[in-house]
Amino acid sequence: EADIYQTPRYLVIGTGKKITLECSQTMGHDKMYWYQQDPGMELHLIHYSYGVNSTEKGDLSSESTVSRIRTEHFPLTLESARPSHTSQYLCASSPRRDQRAPDTQYFGPGTRLTVL
Amino acid sequence: KNQVEQSPQSLIILEGKNCTLQCNYTVSPFSNLRWYKQDTGRGPVSLTIMTFSENTKSNGRYTATLDADTKQSSLHITASQLSDSASYICVVSDRGSTLGRLYFGRGTQLTVWP
């Protein structure tokens, strides 16, 4: 079981609210990722980070923002939530180098977000 | 078009039976292929990983195969159990970036009935 945590696990909020989804890992991994997943669909990368003070946008356009002030922490923020943001958000991390299993990402349990 | 296609989309089998899930990909240049298991409401967990030179890898009752020439992979589950009910996701990594970009299939939803 990977040591990567996400809170909250479930969140139901109204339109226009600001929310922050938390993600923490205790494995000392340099790389961290945020994915969005809708039912029956593939995971889409929305943000990633190579390390502290490094953040990049992923393949899927997202109105969310991220920060990486500490290695273990990679929160995702929505300034003004809309119903179109309703989805499952998965956080993942990977070590800088793992020759036995290159590019393996370890996933958190996810946050199920519903915006009314 | 998704660069990783999985079939079938869903599958129902009886407990104790075997099944095989398929994955076709077009990702290039290829680095490795993983099969992940995702339980409902949980994050994906890696089952197997295969690089270009490997054509089979086992993890308990799970056996993955890879044909890098035809760009196909399969995941065979032996003697299925109720706990095998989950989505199985094929994930391919390319060699073209330092990020180690992953390409995800949409998954096969497996249901095991008693």
mmCIF file of C-alpha atoms in Angstrom:
data_model
loop_
_atom_site.group_PDB
_atom_site.id
_atom_site.type_symbol
_atom_site.label_atom_id
_atom_site.label_comp_id
_atom_site.label_asym_id
_atom_site.label_seq_id
_atom_site.Cartn_x
_atom_site.Cartn_y
_atom_site.Cartn_z
ATOM 1 C CA GLU A 1 0.000 0.000 0.000
ATOM 2 C CA ALA A 2 1.429 3.356 -1.042
ATOM 3 C CA ASP A 3 1.862 6.073 1.572
ATOM 4 C CA ILE A 4 -0.039 8.751 -0.282
ATOM 5 C CA TYR A 5 -3.075 10.414 1.208
ATOM 6 C CA GLN A 6 -5.865 12.563 -0.095
ATOM 7 C CA THR A 7 -8.440 14.582 1.803
ATOM 8 C CA PRO A 8 -11.307 14.929 1.733
ATOM 9 C CA ARG A 9 -12.397 11.617 0.207
ATOM 10 C CA TYR A 10 -15.797 13.046 -0.707
ATOM 11 C CA LEU A 11 -16.874 16.671 -1.098
ATOM 12 C CA VAL A 12 -20.209 18.173 -2.078
ATOM 13 C CA ILE A 13 -20.259 21.942 -2.440
ATOM 14 C CA GLY A 14 -22.226 24.708 -4.099
ATOM 15 C CA THR A 15 -21.274 26.619 -7.213
ATOM 16 C CA GLY A 16 -18.844 29.490 -6.704
ATOM 17 C CA LYS A 17 -17.114 28.112 -3.637
ATOM 18 C CA LYS A 18 -13.342 27.975 -3.336
ATOM 19 C CA ILE A 19 -11.993 24.541 -2.516
ATOM 20 C CA THR A 20 -8.615 22.943 -1.908
ATOM 21 C CA LEU A 21 -8.001 19.237 -2.367
ATOM 22 C CA GLU A 22 -5.134 17.998 -0.239
ATOM 23 C CA CYS A 23 -2.509 15.452 -1.249
ATOM 24 C CA SER A 24 0.406 14.290 0.876
ATOM 25 C CA GLN A 25 2.986 11.538 0.462
ATOM 26 C CA THR A 26 5.533 10.285 2.957
ATOM 27 C CA MET A 27 7.766 8.433 0.499
ATOM 28 C CA GLY A 28 10.022 11.397 -0.305
ATOM 29 C CA HIS A 29 9.049 11.252 -3.981
ATOM 30 C CA ASP A 30 10.148 14.157 -6.148
ATOM 31 C CA LYS A 31 7.438 13.899 -8.789
ATOM 32 C CA MET A 32 3.778 14.423 -8.041
ATOM 33 C CA TYR A 33 0.713 14.488 -10.285
ATOM 34 C CA TRP A 34 -2.969 15.353 -10.327
ATOM 35 C CA TYR A 35 -5.354 13.434 -12.558
ATOM 36 C CA GLN A 36 -9.033 13.873 -13.327
ATOM 37 C CA GLN A 37 -11.117 10.765 -13.958
ATOM 38 C CA ASP A 38 -14.735 10.551 -15.057
ATOM 39 C CA PRO A 39 -16.679 7.250 -14.914
ATOM 40 C CA GLY A 40 -15.660 4.841 -17.666
ATOM 41 C CA MET A 41 -13.047 7.220 -18.982
ATOM 42 C CA GLU A 42 -9.262 7.280 -18.897
ATOM 43 C CA LEU A 43 -7.282 9.327 -16.410
ATOM 44 C CA HIS A 44 -6.337 12.776 -17.663
ATOM 45 C CA LEU A 45 -3.242 14.556 -16.346
ATOM 46 C CA ILE A 46 -4.099 18.097 -15.222
ATOM 47 C CA HIS A 47 -1.001 19.123 -13.228
ATOM 48 C CA TYR A 48 2.415 17.773 -12.349
ATOM 49 C CA SER A 49 5.501 18.756 -10.418
ATOM 50 C CA TYR A 50 9.142 17.673 -10.646
ATOM 51 C CA GLY A 51 9.916 18.969 -7.170
ATOM 52 C CA VAL A 52 9.631 21.895 -4.793
ATOM 53 C CA ASN A 53 8.648 25.153 -6.531
ATOM 54 C CA SER A 54 8.094 23.287 -9.822
ATOM 55 C CA THR A 55 4.577 23.034 -11.262
ATOM 56 C CA GLU A 56 3.375 22.431 -14.808
ATOM 57 C CA LYS A 57 0.023 22.091 -16.532
ATOM 58 C CA GLY A 58 -0.851 18.694 -17.913
ATOM 59 C CA ASP A 59 -2.641 17.512 -21.022
ATOM 60 C CA LEU A 60 -6.154 18.415 -19.956
ATOM 61 C CA SER A 61 -6.998 22.072 -19.592
ATOM 62 C CA SER A 62 -8.062 22.775 -16.051
ATOM 63 C CA GLU A 63 -9.167 25.887 -14.193
ATOM 64 C CA SER A 64 -7.482 24.579 -11.075
ATOM 65 C CA THR A 65 -4.095 25.636 -9.716
ATOM 66 C CA VAL A 66 -1.471 23.756 -7.708
ATOM 67 C CA SER A 67 1.470 24.597 -5.490
ATOM 68 C CA ARG A 68 4.528 22.654 -4.314
ATOM 69 C CA ILE A 69 6.071 24.402 -1.334
ATOM 70 C CA ARG A 70 7.113 21.186 0.379
ATOM 71 C CA THR A 71 8.196 17.883 -1.158
ATOM 72 C CA GLU A 72 5.463 15.906 0.543
ATOM 73 C CA HIS A 73 2.556 18.236 -0.145
ATOM 74 C CA PHE A 74 0.815 19.010 -3.478
ATOM 75 C CA PRO A 75 -2.560 20.723 -2.965
ATOM 76 C CA LEU A 76 -4.971 21.518 -5.793
ATOM 77 C CA THR A 77 -7.207 24.594 -5.603
ATOM 78 C CA LEU A 78 -10.358 25.595 -7.449
ATOM 79 C CA GLU A 79 -11.044 29.316 -6.947
ATOM 80 C CA SER A 80 -14.689 29.104 -8.027
ATOM 81 C CA ALA A 81 -16.172 25.646 -8.369
ATOM 82 C CA ARG A 82 -18.699 24.901 -11.127
ATOM 83 C CA PRO A 83 -20.837 21.821 -11.877
ATOM 84 C CA SER A 84 -18.468 21.010 -14.770
ATOM 85 C CA HIS A 85 -15.758 20.392 -12.141
ATOM 86 C CA THR A 86 -17.687 17.424 -10.801
ATOM 87 C CA SER A 87 -15.313 14.479 -11.131
ATOM 88 C CA GLN A 88 -12.886 12.194 -9.321
ATOM 89 C CA TYR A 89 -9.478 13.721 -8.652
ATOM 90 C CA LEU A 90 -6.530 11.381 -8.169
ATOM 91 C CA CYS A 91 -3.139 12.384 -6.821
ATOM 92 C CA ALA A 92 -0.024 10.327 -7.559
ATOM 93 C CA SER A 93 3.685 10.424 -6.894
ATOM 94 C CA SER A 94 6.789 8.738 -8.255
ATOM 95 C CA PRO A 95 10.452 8.633 -7.275
ATOM 96 C CA ARG A 96 13.045 10.430 -9.366
ATOM 97 C CA ARG A 97 14.668 7.183 -10.445
ATOM 98 C CA ASP A 98 13.572 3.597 -9.974
ATOM 99 C CA GLN A 99 15.356 1.344 -12.434
ATOM 100 C CA ARG A 100 13.386 -1.718 -11.308
ATOM 101 C CA ALA A 101 10.076 -0.104 -12.138
ATOM 102 C CA PRO A 102 10.620 3.046 -14.178
ATOM 103 C CA ASP A 103 7.887 5.662 -14.167
ATOM 104 C CA THR A 104 5.773 3.776 -11.644
ATOM 105 C CA GLN A 105 3.259 6.125 -10.108
ATOM 106 C CA TYR A 106 1.688 5.471 -6.735
ATOM 107 C CA PHE A 107 -1.859 6.716 -6.450
ATOM 108 C CA GLY A 108 -3.835 8.096 -3.566
ATOM 109 C CA PRO A 109 -7.424 6.978 -2.913
ATOM 110 C CA GLY A 110 -8.921 9.948 -4.740
ATOM 111 C CA THR A 111 -11.356 12.734 -3.924
ATOM 112 C CA ARG A 112 -14.867 12.500 -5.331
ATOM 113 C CA LEU A 113 -16.004 16.092 -5.935
ATOM 114 C CA THR A 114 -19.610 17.043 -6.628
ATOM 115 C CA VAL A 115 -20.474 20.668 -7.385
ATOM 116 C CA LEU A 116 -24.168 21.477 -7.202
ATOM 117 C CA LYS B 1 -8.074 8.941 -30.631
ATOM 118 C CA ASN B 2 -6.790 7.339 -27.460
ATOM 119 C CA GLN B 3 -3.368 5.784 -27.877
ATOM 120 C CA VAL B 4 -4.306 2.917 -25.565
ATOM 121 C CA GLU B 5 -7.409 0.883 -26.371
ATOM 122 C CA GLN B 6 -8.764 -1.828 -24.102
ATOM 123 C CA SER B 7 -11.293 -4.573 -24.650
ATOM 124 C CA PRO B 8 -13.758 -5.637 -23.599
ATOM 125 C CA GLN B 9 -15.204 -2.550 -21.962
ATOM 126 C CA SER B 10 -16.856 -4.743 -19.342
ATOM 127 C CA LEU B 11 -16.860 -8.422 -18.458
ATOM 128 C CA ILE B 12 -18.854 -10.618 -16.103
ATOM 129 C CA ILE B 13 -17.535 -14.021 -15.094
ATOM 130 C CA LEU B 14 -18.323 -16.606 -12.453
ATOM 131 C CA GLU B 15 -16.061 -17.118 -9.466
ATOM 132 C CA GLY B 16 -13.317 -19.638 -10.193
ATOM 133 C CA LYS B 17 -13.271 -19.022 -13.944
ATOM 134 C CA ASN B 18 -10.365 -17.593 -15.925
ATOM 135 C CA CYS B 19 -10.484 -14.509 -18.110
ATOM 136 C CA THR B 20 -8.256 -12.503 -20.427
ATOM 137 C CA LEU B 21 -8.289 -8.745 -20.928
ATOM 138 C CA GLN B 22 -6.789 -7.088 -23.999
ATOM 139 C CA CYS B 23 -4.828 -3.900 -24.569
ATOM 140 C CA ASN B 24 -3.670 -2.433 -27.891
ATOM 141 C CA TYR B 25 -1.494 0.656 -28.009
ATOM 142 C CA THR B 26 0.091 3.025 -30.503
ATOM 143 C CA VAL B 27 2.367 4.908 -28.078
ATOM 144 C CA SER B 28 5.827 5.462 -29.526
ATOM 145 C CA PRO B 29 8.635 5.362 -28.600
ATOM 146 C CA PHE B 30 7.639 2.668 -26.148
ATOM 147 C CA SER B 31 9.194 2.429 -22.695
ATOM 148 C CA ASN B 32 7.060 0.081 -20.640
ATOM 149 C CA LEU B 33 3.527 -1.168 -20.096
ATOM 150 C CA ARG B 34 1.728 -1.614 -16.822
ATOM 151 C CA TRP B 35 -1.504 -3.136 -15.739
ATOM 152 C CA TYR B 36 -3.219 -1.399 -12.838
ATOM 153 C CA LYS B 37 -6.149 -2.593 -10.750
ATOM 154 C CA GLN B 38 -8.573 0.062 -9.568
ATOM 155 C CA ASP B 39 -11.179 -0.868 -6.988
ATOM 156 C CA THR B 40 -14.322 1.241 -6.909
ATOM 157 C CA GLY B 41 -13.666 4.536 -5.137
ATOM 158 C CA ARG B 42 -9.942 3.874 -4.847
ATOM 159 C CA GLY B 43 -6.792 4.861 -6.703
ATOM 160 C CA PRO B 44 -5.147 2.469 -9.185
ATOM 161 C CA VAL B 45 -2.612 -0.044 -7.849
ATOM 162 C CA SER B 46 0.140 -1.445 -10.067
ATOM 163 C CA LEU B 47 -0.092 -5.197 -10.818
ATOM 164 C CA THR B 48 2.676 -5.771 -13.360
ATOM 165 C CA ILE B 49 5.186 -3.819 -15.395
ATOM 166 C CA MET B 50 6.897 -4.981 -18.593
ATOM 167 C CA THR B 51 9.630 -3.378 -20.602
ATOM 168 C CA PHE B 52 10.363 -3.843 -24.299
ATOM 169 C CA SER B 53 12.425 -7.005 -23.774
ATOM 170 C CA GLU B 54 9.910 -8.803 -21.560
ATOM 171 C CA ASN B 55 7.013 -10.757 -23.019
ATOM 172 C CA THR B 56 5.443 -12.184 -19.876
ATOM 173 C CA LYS B 57 5.246 -11.249 -16.220
ATOM 174 C CA SER B 58 3.288 -12.901 -13.415
ATOM 175 C CA ASN B 59 2.004 -11.617 -10.108
ATOM 176 C CA GLY B 60 0.159 -14.392 -8.310
ATOM 177 C CA ARG B 61 -2.959 -15.224 -10.283
ATOM 178 C CA TYR B 62 -2.299 -12.365 -12.709
ATOM 179 C CA THR B 63 -0.184 -13.001 -15.816
ATOM 180 C CA ALA B 64 0.527 -10.236 -18.297
ATOM 181 C CA THR B 65 1.909 -10.737 -21.792
ATOM 182 C CA LEU B 66 3.434 -8.232 -24.169
ATOM 183 C CA ASP B 67 4.019 -8.396 -27.926
ATOM 184 C CA ALA B 68 5.986 -5.240 -28.694
ATOM 185 C CA ASP B 69 5.940 -6.000 -32.427
ATOM 186 C CA THR B 70 2.156 -5.972 -32.696
ATOM 187 C CA LYS B 71 1.808 -3.511 -29.780
ATOM 188 C CA GLN B 72 -0.557 -5.749 -27.891
ATOM 189 C CA SER B 73 -0.765 -6.849 -24.294
ATOM 190 C CA SER B 74 -3.077 -9.118 -22.359
ATOM 191 C CA LEU B 75 -3.817 -9.688 -18.712
ATOM 192 C CA HIS B 76 -4.893 -13.207 -17.783
ATOM 193 C CA ILE B 77 -6.597 -13.808 -14.457
ATOM 194 C CA THR B 78 -6.657 -17.385 -13.219
ATOM 195 C CA ALA B 79 -9.220 -18.858 -10.843
ATOM 196 C CA SER B 80 -11.037 -15.580 -10.347
ATOM 197 C CA GLN B 81 -12.174 -14.460 -6.904
ATOM 198 C CA LEU B 82 -14.877 -12.037 -5.837
ATOM 199 C CA SER B 83 -12.152 -9.580 -4.828
ATOM 200 C CA ASP B 84 -10.984 -9.453 -8.440
ATOM 201 C CA SER B 85 -14.045 -7.330 -9.249
ATOM 202 C CA ALA B 86 -12.499 -4.006 -10.281
ATOM 203 C CA SER B 87 -11.446 -1.929 -13.252
ATOM 204 C CA TYR B 88 -8.216 -3.084 -14.908
ATOM 205 C CA ILE B 89 -6.323 -0.305 -16.611
ATOM 206 C CA CYS B 90 -3.576 -0.678 -19.201
ATOM 207 C CA VAL B 91 -0.984 2.110 -18.963
ATOM 208 C CA VAL B 92 1.825 2.701 -21.453
ATOM 209 C CA SER B 93 4.843 4.912 -20.848
ATOM 210 C CA ASP B 94 6.865 6.559 -23.595
ATOM 211 C CA ARG B 95 10.584 7.249 -23.732
ATOM 212 C CA GLY B 96 10.177 10.665 -25.250
ATOM 213 C CA SER B 97 10.145 12.854 -22.182
ATOM 214 C CA THR B 98 11.790 13.234 -18.798
ATOM 215 C CA LEU B 99 8.316 13.260 -17.275
ATOM 216 C CA GLY B 100 7.839 9.632 -18.251
ATOM 217 C CA ARG B 101 4.420 10.451 -19.592
ATOM 218 C CA LEU B 102 1.772 7.802 -19.046
ATOM 219 C CA TYR B 103 -1.000 6.970 -21.490
ATOM 220 C CA PHE B 104 -4.056 5.417 -19.861
ATOM 221 C CA GLY B 105 -6.650 3.105 -21.323
ATOM 222 C CA ARG B 106 -10.265 3.462 -20.232
ATOM 223 C CA GLY B 107 -10.131 0.179 -18.396
ATOM 224 C CA THR B 108 -12.054 -3.079 -18.453
ATOM 225 C CA GLN B 109 -14.664 -3.315 -15.732
ATOM 226 C CA LEU B 110 -14.548 -6.891 -14.419
ATOM 227 C CA THR B 111 -17.345 -8.265 -12.265
ATOM 228 C CA VAL B 112 -16.949 -11.660 -10.622
ATOM 229 C CA TRP B 113 -20.192 -13.306 -9.539
ATOM 230 C CA PRO B 114 -20.435 -16.018 -6.891
#
